[in-house]
C-alpha cells in the first residue's frame, strides 16, 4: 500500500512543478504584455500629438493664405475662438514680434519675436515648431508654432501682420485621456529637457514643477523609446514605456506607466483559483489510490474471466503461445474454426497443424514436407513479425481464406516470451473480388464492342483502354505515338485545363475539340467523361466522343449568314441616311421661302413622303441595333396611364383618317417595371400594325392587371391572321395581305421588332386572332412598386440670336442644309468639313462656340468625337455637342456617353435636332 502511495506522489511531483512553472511563466508573459500595452499607449499619445500638430499646420496655412488680417482681424479671431478647441490659441504678429490680434485676448501686445520658432519661420519662410515653454499670461506649458503671413509684402510696414502664431496647451493631453481612459492606476508623465515635470495625468498638482529623481535618468538621457520597471513619483511600482527628448524630437520626455501589481493581481488570483482545485484533486487522488488498490486486486480475476469471454466473441481468431516451448496459453473458437483443428493440449511447436495449402505469394519459410507453417510458429521460433499474410484452406464447402498477423512479445532483455497471432476471415471479400473481376471483364467487352468511340482511364487520368470504334476511327493503337497527338494542337490547352480541374475535384467534365480521323482530317467531336465510383472513391474514368463536325459546320454557316444579314441592314441604312438627311434639312430650310398655298401643300407632301421613308429606315436601324445587341434597357417604375394616353393621342388622327375609332381603355392606375422608351415602341408598333390591317371598326388599347403583371393589349376588328400565318408574323419582312410589297404598308419589320424587344425586356407577347374578325396582341409587363410622374416635356426653344454654332460634316450638301436651318434659328455659324478646318476657323473668328453638331464618320478615318473633344479643349469648357451618325454599332453610343455627347441617328428632322440641342444645352447649364 505504501509503495503505491509513494508511486502516486512521485507521479504527481512533475505536475506540481509544472503548475509552479506555468504560474511563473504566465506572470512573465503578462509583464511583457504590459510593456507592449504601455508602448502602444505611448505611441497613441505621440501619434495624437503629431496629428494635432498637422492640424495646426493646416490651420496656419489657411490663415496665412486668407485675407483676414485687416481691421476686423480681432473680430475674426473671436469667432474662431468659439470653433477652436480650448487647448489651441491663434494670433497674428508684426515683424517686431508684437501680437496684433489673437483668439486669447490676454496675449494681445505680448512679444514673440525672440522665440526660436518665430525666428526660424521668418528666416526660412516655412512652418516652424518650437519646444514646450511656459506661456506668458497662462502660466502653463504650451507648444508654440509659427508661419510667415503670405499676404504681407515687402512694402508693408512694421505695423502690418508678418507672421501667424499658434500655441498648443498641454490641456489637449487631459482631454485625450478623458476620451480614451487609461488602465487602472496608469499614469502619463511629461517633463522638459531639464527634468522638470510639466504635466501628469491623472493630475497631481503638487508634482508640477518638481525635478525628476535620478532613477528617471533614462527618461531624460536615453536615445530611443523603451520600457523599464520603475517606481513612480507616488511610490507605486510600474512598468513604464518612455520616450526621451532625443528620440521623439519634441523637446520633452514622455512616459506612460501601468501599475504592475494591479495588472498581475488577476494572474495571481487565477493561479490561486487553479491551486485550490489542484490541491483538492491531489488529496482525493491519495485517498482514492488507497481504496483502488484493494479493489484492483478483486477486479484482476474478474478481468481475466472477461478477457476470455471477449476473445470468445471476437470474429477474428486469436492464439497466444509461450516461448520457447510453443505451449498454447490462450485461444478462442474462431481460431479453431479457421485452422480447422482443435488447439487444446498443444504443448510444443511440432504439434501445430499445417492445414494451409501452398499459394503463389505464400510465406518463404516451409516445413520439411513443403506445407507452409503457421505465422505463430515463425514468430515463436525466429521472432518474425508477420503483417497481413494471406492463407488459404480448402474445404468441401469451398475455400476458407484468412489474413494472419503475428508478432512476438519480448522481455526487457529482448528474449521472446510470448507470441500472438490473429486470423481474420476474408472469404467473403475474396469472393466479392472475384465477382468484381468477372464484372470488369464483361464491362470491358461491352465497351470494346460499343459502336460509339469510348475509352477508360485510371483514377489519376492515365490511359488504360480504347475500344475498337476509337481505334478504327483514329487508325491508332494503344502503343502508338504520343497520347494526345490525334487532338488538334490548338485544343490542347483548353482540354488540359478542364481535365486537370475536373480530375482534382472528382467531377464529370466535357468539351468540344477537333480529333484527327485515320485519313488525317480533323473533325469536331463532343467529348464527355464521367467518373466511376466504388464506396465513394473514383476507380476509373469513362469517356465518349461523338462526331458533330457536319452539324457544327452547318450551325456556323447559319450564324455567319445571320451576321451578314445584320451587317447588310446596318450598311444599307447608313448609306441611305446620308442623302435623306440633306433632304430633311433643305425641306426645313424651304419653309421660310415658300409662301404660296400650292407650294406649301407640295412641301407638306414632300415632308410626308420623307417621314414615311424615315419610318422605314428607322425600322431597319432598330432591327440592326437589336441584332447587334447595342440597346441596353433602362428599367424603372413607369405609370401606364400617361404612356397609353400619349400613344392614343398621337395615333387618334391617323386612325380617324382611315375612318377608324381608336379607344384607350385604362380603368386601373397601374405602375410597371420596364424601359419607358422600348415599351412605348412595342405598343406603338402594335397600334400601327392594327391601324394598317383594319379597314373599318374599332381599335382598343387596353390595360388590365393579371397575376402580378399588367396586360397591355391592342384589340382590332381587322382582317385577322390565319393559323398557317401565325408562325410567320414575327419574322422580318413578312407581311399579311401585302403580296405586292406596297411600301406605304411598311417593310414588315414592326412585329419583328416587337418580338426582339420582348426577348430583350422579358415581356412575353401573346396573340389571339380569328380570320376576318380581328386580332388581339397582349404584352405581359411586371408590376412596379411606386408611381412616377411622366417626364416633363421640353419647353419650346426660342430663336437664338448672336450664339455661335460649329457644324462639321464631310458631305457638302448636308453641311449646307445644316447651315440653313441654324441660320433660320438665329445662330451665327462656322461650317467645316474636317477637324483642322473647324479649329482654324474658330481661331480666326476669336469666339467660343455655344453648340456643336458633327457627323461621326469624317474623311481620312477621322471621327466627330475627336473634333468635338479638340474644340472643347480649345474653348476651355465642355461645349454642348450632338453627333449625327448612321452607324448602329455599340462603339458610337459608348464613346459618346463617355464624353457627355448627344447622339442622333440619321436621318433626323429639324424638330428632333432642336429638341436634342435643348437637352444638351440644358444639361450643360
XYZ file of C-alpha atoms in Angstrom, residues 234-881:
648
model
C 3.727 58.261 -5.950
C 5.797 55.231 -4.870
C 3.852 52.711 -6.985
C 5.941 50.173 -8.928
C 5.025 50.465 -12.611
C 6.070 49.076 -15.967
C 6.731 52.261 -17.924
C 7.201 52.977 -21.635
C 9.269 56.137 -22.099
C 10.397 58.343 -24.988
C 13.395 60.665 -24.262
C 13.574 64.136 -25.896
C 16.270 62.968 -28.309
C 14.030 60.111 -29.518
C 10.795 61.981 -30.251
C 12.125 65.374 -31.415
C 9.528 67.329 -29.414
C 11.921 68.594 -26.721
C 10.063 66.794 -23.924
C 10.266 63.427 -22.222
C 7.100 61.318 -22.232
C 6.430 58.302 -20.003
C 3.373 56.028 -19.731
C 3.307 53.790 -16.655
C 0.980 50.848 -15.899
C 0.635 49.562 -12.327
C 2.401 46.205 -12.298
C 0.722 44.888 -9.153
C -2.766 45.881 -10.314
C -2.360 44.042 -13.606
C -0.665 40.946 -12.163
C -3.285 40.685 -9.422
C -5.623 38.958 -11.851
C -2.874 36.469 -12.786
C -2.194 35.670 -9.113
C -5.895 35.254 -8.415
C -6.188 32.913 -11.397
C -3.216 30.896 -10.115
C -4.766 30.721 -6.657
C -8.030 29.506 -8.139
C -6.019 26.865 -10.007
C -4.050 25.749 -6.952
C -7.145 25.172 -4.806
C -8.748 22.531 -7.073
C -5.311 21.078 -7.849
C -4.638 20.536 -4.125
C -8.083 19.086 -3.664
C -7.521 16.710 -6.568
C -4.150 15.671 -5.129
C -5.711 14.854 -1.769
C -8.589 12.994 -3.344
C -6.127 11.067 -5.519
C -4.253 9.834 -2.486
C -7.485 8.730 -0.825
C -8.760 7.103 -3.994
C -5.487 5.246 -4.533
C -5.702 3.532 -1.190
C -9.264 2.459 -1.954
C -8.476 1.479 -5.517
C -5.536 -0.792 -4.730
C -7.743 -3.100 -2.736
C -10.384 -3.071 -5.399
C -7.807 -3.668 -8.136
C -6.889 -7.000 -6.678
C -10.513 -8.097 -6.738
C -11.014 -6.906 -10.263
C -7.988 -8.711 -11.652
C -9.628 -12.086 -11.555
C -12.824 -10.649 -12.960
C -10.890 -9.147 -15.854
C -9.313 -12.469 -16.683
C -12.729 -14.007 -16.971
C -13.967 -11.121 -19.062
C -10.925 -11.407 -21.344
C -11.751 -14.996 -22.098
C -15.371 -14.059 -22.798
C -14.314 -11.208 -25.084
C -11.909 -13.442 -27.013
C -14.662 -15.949 -27.467
C -16.942 -13.348 -29.043
C -14.331 -11.818 -31.346
C -14.967 -12.522 -35.069
C -11.208 -12.958 -35.595
C -9.281 -15.932 -34.336
C -6.680 -15.320 -31.584
C -3.947 -17.717 -30.383
C -1.393 -16.919 -27.641
C 1.561 -19.309 -27.061
C 4.575 -19.203 -24.756
C 8.183 -19.418 -25.869
C 10.244 -21.352 -26.483
C 8.058 -24.420 -25.923
C 5.153 -23.279 -28.056
C 2.508 -24.270 -25.494
C -0.866 -22.701 -26.265
C -1.863 -20.458 -23.381
C -5.000 -18.900 -24.822
C -7.190 -19.277 -27.902
C -10.789 -18.828 -28.987
C -13.218 -20.907 -31.011
C -12.846 -18.638 -34.076
C -9.170 -19.663 -34.310
C -10.074 -23.376 -34.235
C -12.751 -22.809 -36.909
C -10.327 -21.089 -39.283
C -7.468 -23.562 -38.676
C -9.895 -26.491 -38.890
C -8.437 -28.464 -35.929
C -8.658 -28.225 -32.090
C -5.805 -26.466 -30.303
C -6.328 -27.760 -26.741
C -3.374 -29.678 -25.355
C -0.742 -28.357 -27.790
C 2.500 -28.208 -25.773
C 5.213 -27.794 -28.434
C 5.677 -26.263 -31.869
C 5.950 -29.636 -33.584
C 2.327 -30.347 -32.653
C 0.843 -27.340 -34.530
C -1.337 -28.340 -37.524
C -0.384 -27.344 -41.089
C -3.796 -27.012 -42.786
C -2.956 -24.330 -45.369
C -2.078 -25.151 -48.961
C 0.764 -23.606 -50.921
C -0.193 -20.298 -52.613
C 1.792 -18.339 -55.230
C 2.706 -15.482 -52.866
C 2.903 -17.626 -49.782
C 5.376 -17.280 -46.896
C 9.015 -18.077 -47.603
C 9.500 -20.430 -44.639
C 8.353 -24.003 -45.291
C 8.112 -27.099 -43.169
C 10.067 -30.216 -44.176
C 7.028 -31.572 -46.021
C 6.649 -28.360 -48.020
C 3.431 -27.109 -46.320
C 3.554 -23.540 -45.017
C 3.859 -23.199 -41.252
C 1.527 -21.076 -39.179
C 2.858 -17.484 -38.700
C 2.677 -18.158 -34.941
C 5.403 -20.805 -35.213
C 7.727 -18.423 -37.089
C 7.098 -15.695 -34.507
C 7.956 -18.089 -31.631
C 10.995 -19.667 -33.249
C 12.583 -16.795 -35.228
C 10.910 -13.644 -33.845
C 9.355 -12.955 -37.257
C 6.745 -10.183 -37.440
C 4.003 -11.123 -39.905
C 1.651 -8.481 -41.358
C -1.468 -9.291 -43.409
C -0.252 -12.639 -44.730
C -2.880 -14.398 -46.837
C -3.547 -18.075 -46.065
C -5.937 -20.484 -47.776
C -7.510 -23.769 -46.688
C -9.682 -25.920 -48.978
C -12.840 -27.452 -47.524
C -15.687 -29.496 -49.013
C -17.937 -26.402 -48.888
C -15.394 -24.151 -50.550
C -12.092 -22.424 -49.792
C -11.520 -20.585 -46.497
C -9.191 -17.589 -46.842
C -7.842 -15.579 -43.925
C -5.313 -12.833 -43.188
C -2.749 -13.594 -40.488
C -0.891 -11.110 -38.261
C 1.721 -12.499 -35.864
C 4.164 -10.770 -33.524
C 6.500 -11.927 -30.735
C 6.389 -10.417 -27.220
C 9.839 -9.792 -25.677
C 11.003 -9.182 -22.107
C 13.256 -6.250 -21.126
C 16.313 -8.301 -22.110
C 14.980 -8.840 -25.620
C 14.133 -12.514 -25.197
C 10.918 -13.861 -26.731
C 8.424 -14.780 -24.015
C 5.149 -14.977 -25.904
C 3.781 -14.873 -29.441
C 0.334 -13.742 -30.581
C -1.399 -14.473 -33.880
C -4.730 -13.137 -35.169
C -6.595 -14.735 -38.069
C -9.250 -12.672 -39.954
C -11.709 -14.441 -42.254
C -11.741 -12.731 -45.704
C -13.508 -15.492 -47.614
C -16.494 -13.294 -48.498
C -14.246 -10.431 -49.598
C -12.229 -12.743 -51.850
C -15.466 -13.996 -53.399
C -16.564 -10.363 -53.997
C -13.218 -9.538 -55.622
C -13.596 -12.483 -57.933
C -17.113 -11.359 -58.870
C -15.771 -7.840 -59.481
C -13.089 -9.174 -61.802
C -15.722 -11.025 -63.793
C -17.849 -7.848 -63.904
C -14.867 -5.804 -65.133
C -14.301 -8.351 -67.885
C -17.913 -8.068 -69.027
C -17.745 -4.247 -68.838
C -14.596 -4.163 -70.966
C -16.196 -6.434 -73.556
C -19.252 -4.132 -73.629
C -17.076 -1.040 -74.131
C -14.968 -2.812 -76.727
C -17.998 -3.661 -78.878
C -19.907 -0.365 -78.488
C -20.182 1.477 -81.856
C -19.519 4.848 -80.120
C -15.904 5.844 -79.508
C -15.164 5.113 -75.836
C -12.131 4.856 -73.564
C -11.339 4.065 -69.924
C -8.733 5.914 -67.830
C -7.293 5.101 -64.428
C -8.287 7.192 -61.338
C -5.337 9.571 -61.930
C -6.405 10.093 -65.562
C -3.724 7.856 -67.106
C -4.964 5.987 -70.184
C -5.924 2.341 -69.790
C -8.129 1.184 -72.658
C -9.538 2.413 -76.025
C -12.384 0.468 -77.670
C -12.493 -0.848 -81.223
C -14.581 2.096 -82.519
C -11.923 4.563 -81.277
C -9.066 2.551 -82.759
C -10.882 2.219 -86.098
C -11.709 5.960 -86.280
C -8.178 7.164 -85.410
C -6.331 4.259 -87.023
C -4.138 4.019 -83.938
C -3.435 1.506 -81.197
C -2.683 1.962 -77.508
C 1.054 1.683 -78.043
C 1.314 4.192 -80.892
C 2.680 7.748 -80.813
C 2.001 10.447 -78.220
C -1.124 10.178 -76.104
C -2.867 13.339 -77.434
C -1.225 13.622 -80.863
C -4.599 12.829 -82.522
C -6.090 16.036 -80.984
C -5.685 19.381 -82.741
C -2.762 21.284 -81.105
C -4.889 24.439 -80.679
C -7.302 22.485 -78.444
C -4.622 21.098 -76.088
C -4.518 24.000 -73.547
C -8.295 24.100 -73.134
C -8.577 20.331 -72.825
C -5.738 20.042 -70.293
C -7.103 22.885 -68.159
C -10.642 21.477 -67.992
C -9.362 17.944 -67.459
C -6.970 18.790 -64.598
C -9.592 20.776 -62.671
C -12.247 18.055 -63.056
C -9.929 15.174 -62.055
C -8.796 17.112 -58.965
C -12.453 17.701 -57.990
C -13.635 14.211 -58.987
C -16.393 15.661 -61.181
C -17.698 14.918 -64.665
C -16.320 17.103 -67.442
C -16.639 17.606 -71.169
C -15.549 19.806 -74.074
C -15.703 20.244 -77.832
C -12.452 19.552 -79.677
C -11.069 18.570 -83.074
C -9.911 14.978 -83.410
C -7.876 13.629 -86.340
C -9.509 10.850 -88.313
C -7.447 7.980 -89.746
C -7.343 9.811 -93.118
C -5.675 12.849 -91.478
C -8.757 15.143 -91.462
C -9.550 16.995 -88.213
C -13.243 16.854 -87.277
C -15.201 18.339 -84.366
C -16.305 15.977 -81.593
C -18.291 16.371 -78.375
C -16.462 14.559 -75.574
C -17.965 13.668 -72.193
C -16.005 11.991 -69.385
C -17.684 10.641 -66.234
C -16.168 9.092 -63.091
C -16.896 5.510 -61.984
C -17.103 5.285 -58.193
C -16.921 2.467 -55.685
C -17.515 3.148 -51.975
C -17.300 6.860 -52.726
C -13.881 6.613 -54.433
C -13.172 7.176 -58.128
C -11.941 3.866 -59.588
C -11.963 4.826 -63.290
C -12.980 7.485 -65.833
C -15.165 6.514 -68.802
C -15.198 8.823 -71.811
C -17.172 9.037 -75.048
C -16.642 11.060 -78.232
C -19.368 11.806 -80.823
C -18.592 13.265 -84.261
C -20.598 16.529 -84.618
C -18.493 18.097 -87.345
C -21.224 18.310 -90.002
C -23.873 19.776 -87.679
C -21.370 22.276 -86.239
C -20.342 23.467 -89.686
C -23.980 23.878 -90.656
C -24.695 25.902 -87.492
C -21.690 28.164 -88.041
C -22.751 28.746 -91.647
C -26.237 29.748 -90.464
C -24.785 32.096 -87.820
C -22.478 33.666 -90.411
C -25.430 34.213 -92.738
C -27.358 35.882 -89.912
C -24.397 38.168 -89.116
C -24.058 39.039 -92.808
C -27.737 39.983 -92.937
C -27.323 42.282 -89.904
C -24.217 43.924 -91.406
C -26.075 44.401 -94.706
C -29.018 46.072 -92.972
C -26.726 48.358 -90.968
C -24.661 49.329 -94.036
C -27.711 49.843 -96.257
C -29.469 52.013 -93.688
C -26.261 54.058 -93.206
C -25.816 54.682 -96.963
C -29.458 55.699 -97.419
C -29.487 58.049 -94.429
C -26.880 60.478 -95.740
C -28.899 61.788 -98.757
C -32.096 61.571 -96.700
C -30.504 63.799 -94.057
C -29.743 66.561 -96.565
C -33.340 66.315 -97.913
C -34.743 66.869 -94.388
C -32.514 69.900 -93.757
C -33.287 71.543 -97.102
C -37.016 70.842 -96.733
C -36.880 72.613 -93.365
C -34.931 75.474 -94.921
C -37.613 75.832 -97.649
C -40.311 76.764 -95.118
C -39.131 80.363 -94.892
C -39.036 80.682 -98.709
C -42.322 79.033 -99.762
C -45.318 81.311 -99.245
C -47.994 80.249 -101.761
C -50.657 77.718 -100.633
C -49.857 75.431 -103.547
C -46.146 75.500 -102.737
C -46.792 74.773 -99.057
C -49.047 71.831 -99.999
C -46.319 70.441 -102.248
C -43.745 70.930 -99.457
C -46.050 69.184 -96.963
C -46.438 66.231 -99.364
C -42.661 66.096 -99.765
C -42.165 66.035 -95.977
C -44.868 63.367 -95.571
C -43.084 61.158 -98.096
C -39.780 61.702 -96.358
C -41.370 60.879 -92.971
C -42.622 57.598 -94.467
C -39.144 56.801 -95.770
C -37.628 57.767 -92.393
C -40.004 55.339 -90.676
C -38.819 52.556 -92.970
C -35.157 53.370 -92.303
C -35.781 53.606 -88.529
C -37.277 50.120 -88.616
C -34.147 48.836 -90.379
C -31.988 50.593 -87.767
C -33.990 49.085 -84.881
C -33.543 45.590 -86.304
C -29.816 46.040 -86.882
C -29.322 47.546 -83.396
C -31.259 44.720 -81.726
C -29.305 42.114 -83.693
C -26.032 43.851 -82.786
C -27.004 43.879 -79.083
C -26.211 47.575 -78.569
C -29.540 48.505 -76.961
C -29.319 48.444 -73.159
C -32.739 48.708 -71.425
C -33.102 51.202 -68.557
C -35.582 49.547 -66.204
C -37.643 51.856 -63.967
C -41.126 52.248 -62.496
C -43.457 53.612 -65.202
C -47.081 54.730 -64.777
C -49.043 53.061 -67.575
C -51.836 55.616 -67.983
C -49.730 58.572 -69.282
C -47.867 56.220 -71.633
C -51.067 54.842 -73.195
C -52.744 58.251 -73.270
C -49.799 59.742 -75.190
C -49.840 56.892 -77.723
C -53.620 57.204 -78.099
C -53.380 60.949 -78.691
C -50.626 60.513 -81.254
C -52.386 57.840 -83.323
C -56.007 59.001 -82.988
C -55.708 61.344 -86.017
C -54.084 58.589 -88.087
C -56.902 56.168 -87.226
C -59.559 58.822 -87.863
C -58.102 59.457 -91.353
C -58.980 55.807 -92.186
C -62.433 56.101 -90.596
C -61.402 54.063 -87.519
C -62.200 54.733 -83.866
C -59.086 54.431 -81.635
C -60.125 53.979 -77.974
C -57.869 53.924 -74.902
C -59.448 51.843 -72.091
C -57.475 52.072 -68.846
C -59.541 51.880 -65.651
C -56.621 50.815 -63.436
C -53.897 53.157 -62.205
C -51.054 50.646 -62.679
C -47.279 51.047 -62.453
C -44.963 48.634 -64.296
C -41.239 47.807 -64.301
C -39.835 48.354 -67.793
C -37.917 50.663 -70.114
C -40.154 53.642 -70.909
C -38.946 54.124 -74.500
C -38.677 50.464 -75.503
C -42.075 49.532 -74.034
C -43.599 52.550 -75.809
C -42.026 51.364 -79.085
C -43.590 47.908 -78.644
C -47.068 49.374 -78.035
C -46.734 51.889 -80.899
C -45.714 49.135 -83.323
C -48.772 47.078 -82.313
C -51.075 50.111 -82.729
C -49.547 50.911 -86.146
C -49.985 47.267 -87.157
C -53.642 47.325 -86.063
C -54.358 50.550 -87.996
C -52.599 49.179 -91.097
C -54.645 45.948 -91.218
C -58.023 47.308 -90.100
C -60.377 48.812 -92.737
C -63.372 49.580 -90.529
C -64.488 49.281 -86.957
C -62.686 49.940 -83.653
C -59.145 49.630 -82.296
C -58.936 49.381 -78.494
C -55.741 49.998 -76.484
C -56.374 48.407 -73.057
C -54.557 47.643 -69.795
C -55.700 45.162 -67.102
C -53.966 43.599 -64.042
C -53.229 39.894 -64.500
C -51.448 37.589 -61.965
C -48.879 40.130 -60.750
C -48.460 41.577 -64.230
C -50.072 44.286 -66.309
C -51.616 43.032 -69.538
C -51.278 45.773 -72.193
C -53.251 44.663 -75.241
C -54.208 46.044 -78.645
C -57.534 44.715 -79.969
C -58.666 45.365 -83.564
C -61.500 44.392 -85.908
C -59.189 43.917 -88.885
C -58.543 41.163 -91.373
C -57.253 38.698 -88.787
C -54.494 36.102 -89.104
C -54.892 32.518 -90.271
C -53.404 29.629 -88.292
C -50.941 28.963 -91.144
C -49.631 32.548 -90.985
C -49.481 32.743 -87.172
C -45.996 31.205 -87.015
C -44.632 33.693 -89.597
C -45.968 37.080 -88.466
C -42.951 37.826 -86.220
C -40.455 37.082 -88.984
C -38.588 40.029 -90.540
C -40.111 41.443 -93.787
C -43.170 39.173 -93.567
C -46.495 40.949 -94.195
C -50.041 39.599 -94.161
C -52.109 40.655 -97.194
C -49.364 42.630 -98.987
C -48.120 40.428 -101.820
C -47.292 43.493 -103.941
C -44.883 44.754 -101.225
C -46.540 48.195 -101.136
C -44.059 50.408 -99.231
C -46.940 52.504 -97.906
C -47.668 49.466 -95.731
C -44.115 49.401 -94.328
C -41.374 46.783 -94.586
C -42.895 44.112 -92.399
C -40.484 44.831 -89.514
C -42.959 46.141 -86.902
C -43.839 42.781 -85.336
C -40.258 41.539 -85.742
C -39.100 44.497 -83.640
C -41.843 43.742 -81.067
C -40.586 40.155 -80.811
C -36.945 41.204 -80.376
C -37.866 43.840 -77.736
C -39.999 41.212 -75.982
C -36.936 38.962 -75.619
C -34.727 41.911 -74.561
C -37.129 43.177 -71.859
C -38.514 39.806 -70.784
C -42.106 40.855 -71.626
C -43.933 37.884 -73.254
C -46.236 38.689 -76.185
C -49.375 36.598 -76.798
C -51.522 36.628 -79.960
C -55.148 35.584 -80.463
C -56.756 36.027 -83.866
C -59.687 34.864 -85.969
C -59.562 35.271 -89.723
C -61.890 38.056 -90.887
C -62.845 39.141 -87.331
C -59.708 40.747 -85.918
C -56.725 40.136 -83.630
C -55.603 40.731 -80.027
C -51.909 41.258 -79.150
C -51.112 41.302 -75.405
C -47.829 42.263 -73.675
C -47.308 40.981 -70.084
C -45.274 43.525 -68.066
C -44.248 43.042 -64.368
C -45.922 45.423 -61.939
C -43.814 48.088 -60.196
C -43.833 49.384 -56.608
C -44.244 53.153 -56.982
C -45.796 55.575 -59.414
C -43.549 58.082 -61.098
C -44.641 61.278 -62.749
C -44.191 61.378 -66.508
C -41.119 63.155 -67.763
C -41.898 66.844 -68.352
C -41.995 67.968 -71.977
C -39.110 70.058 -73.184
C -40.021 73.741 -73.461
C -40.260 75.292 -76.920
C -36.937 76.684 -77.981
C -36.819 80.386 -78.721
C -34.781 81.661 -81.674
C -31.120 82.114 -80.750
C -29.579 85.488 -81.505
C -25.858 86.038 -81.585
C -24.968 82.490 -80.489
C -22.304 80.571 -82.407
C -22.809 77.066 -83.779
C -19.930 74.949 -85.176
C -21.140 72.500 -87.856
C -18.842 69.706 -89.145
C -19.717 67.256 -91.936
C -17.706 65.982 -94.894
C -20.871 65.890 -97.053
C -21.210 69.379 -98.563
C -24.964 69.045 -99.195
C -25.704 68.009 -95.611
C -23.426 70.777 -94.350
C -25.295 73.405 -96.428
C -28.628 72.123 -95.094
C -27.366 72.308 -91.511
C -26.148 75.862 -92.001
C -29.513 76.910 -93.481
C -31.640 75.684 -90.549
C -29.219 77.022 -87.899
C -29.256 80.431 -89.590
C -33.055 80.280 -89.639
C -32.887 79.629 -85.876
C -30.801 82.812 -85.449
C -27.355 81.254 -84.919
C -24.059 82.533 -86.287
C -22.402 79.536 -87.942
C -18.934 78.194 -88.655
C -19.019 75.273 -91.099
C -16.160 72.869 -91.810
C -15.583 69.507 -93.424
C -12.763 68.418 -91.073
C -11.458 68.912 -87.557
C -8.461 71.028 -88.578
C -10.617 73.289 -90.749
C -13.045 73.879 -87.865
C -10.188 74.667 -85.440
C -8.571 77.115 -87.864
C -11.834 78.961 -88.486
C -12.594 79.132 -84.775
C -9.159 80.624 -84.055
C -9.673 83.149 -86.864
C -13.116 84.120 -85.508
C -11.770 84.528 -81.987
C -15.053 83.286 -80.469
C -16.076 80.429 -78.229
C -18.836 78.200 -79.704
C -22.160 77.727 -77.908
C -23.152 74.423 -79.569
C -21.574 71.879 -81.910
C -23.069 69.406 -84.404
C -20.713 66.926 -86.068
C -21.030 63.905 -88.332
C -19.439 60.814 -86.752
C -17.682 59.497 -89.868
C -15.337 62.119 -91.362
C -12.669 61.831 -94.025
C -9.261 60.222 -93.539
C -10.711 57.819 -90.935
C -11.418 60.671 -88.520
C -14.490 60.720 -86.266
C -16.677 63.540 -84.991
C -15.913 62.665 -81.355
C -12.292 63.703 -81.875
C -13.382 67.011 -83.433
C -15.717 67.794 -80.508
C -13.073 66.987 -77.877
C -10.402 69.130 -79.593
C -12.790 72.098 -79.918
C -13.735 71.709 -76.244
C -10.026 71.735 -75.392
C -9.554 74.911 -77.442
C -12.611 76.578 -75.846
C -11.650 75.506 -72.326
C -15.245 74.495 -71.472
C -17.442 71.431 -72.199
C -19.347 72.911 -75.133
C -22.727 71.122 -75.651
C -22.497 68.840 -78.694
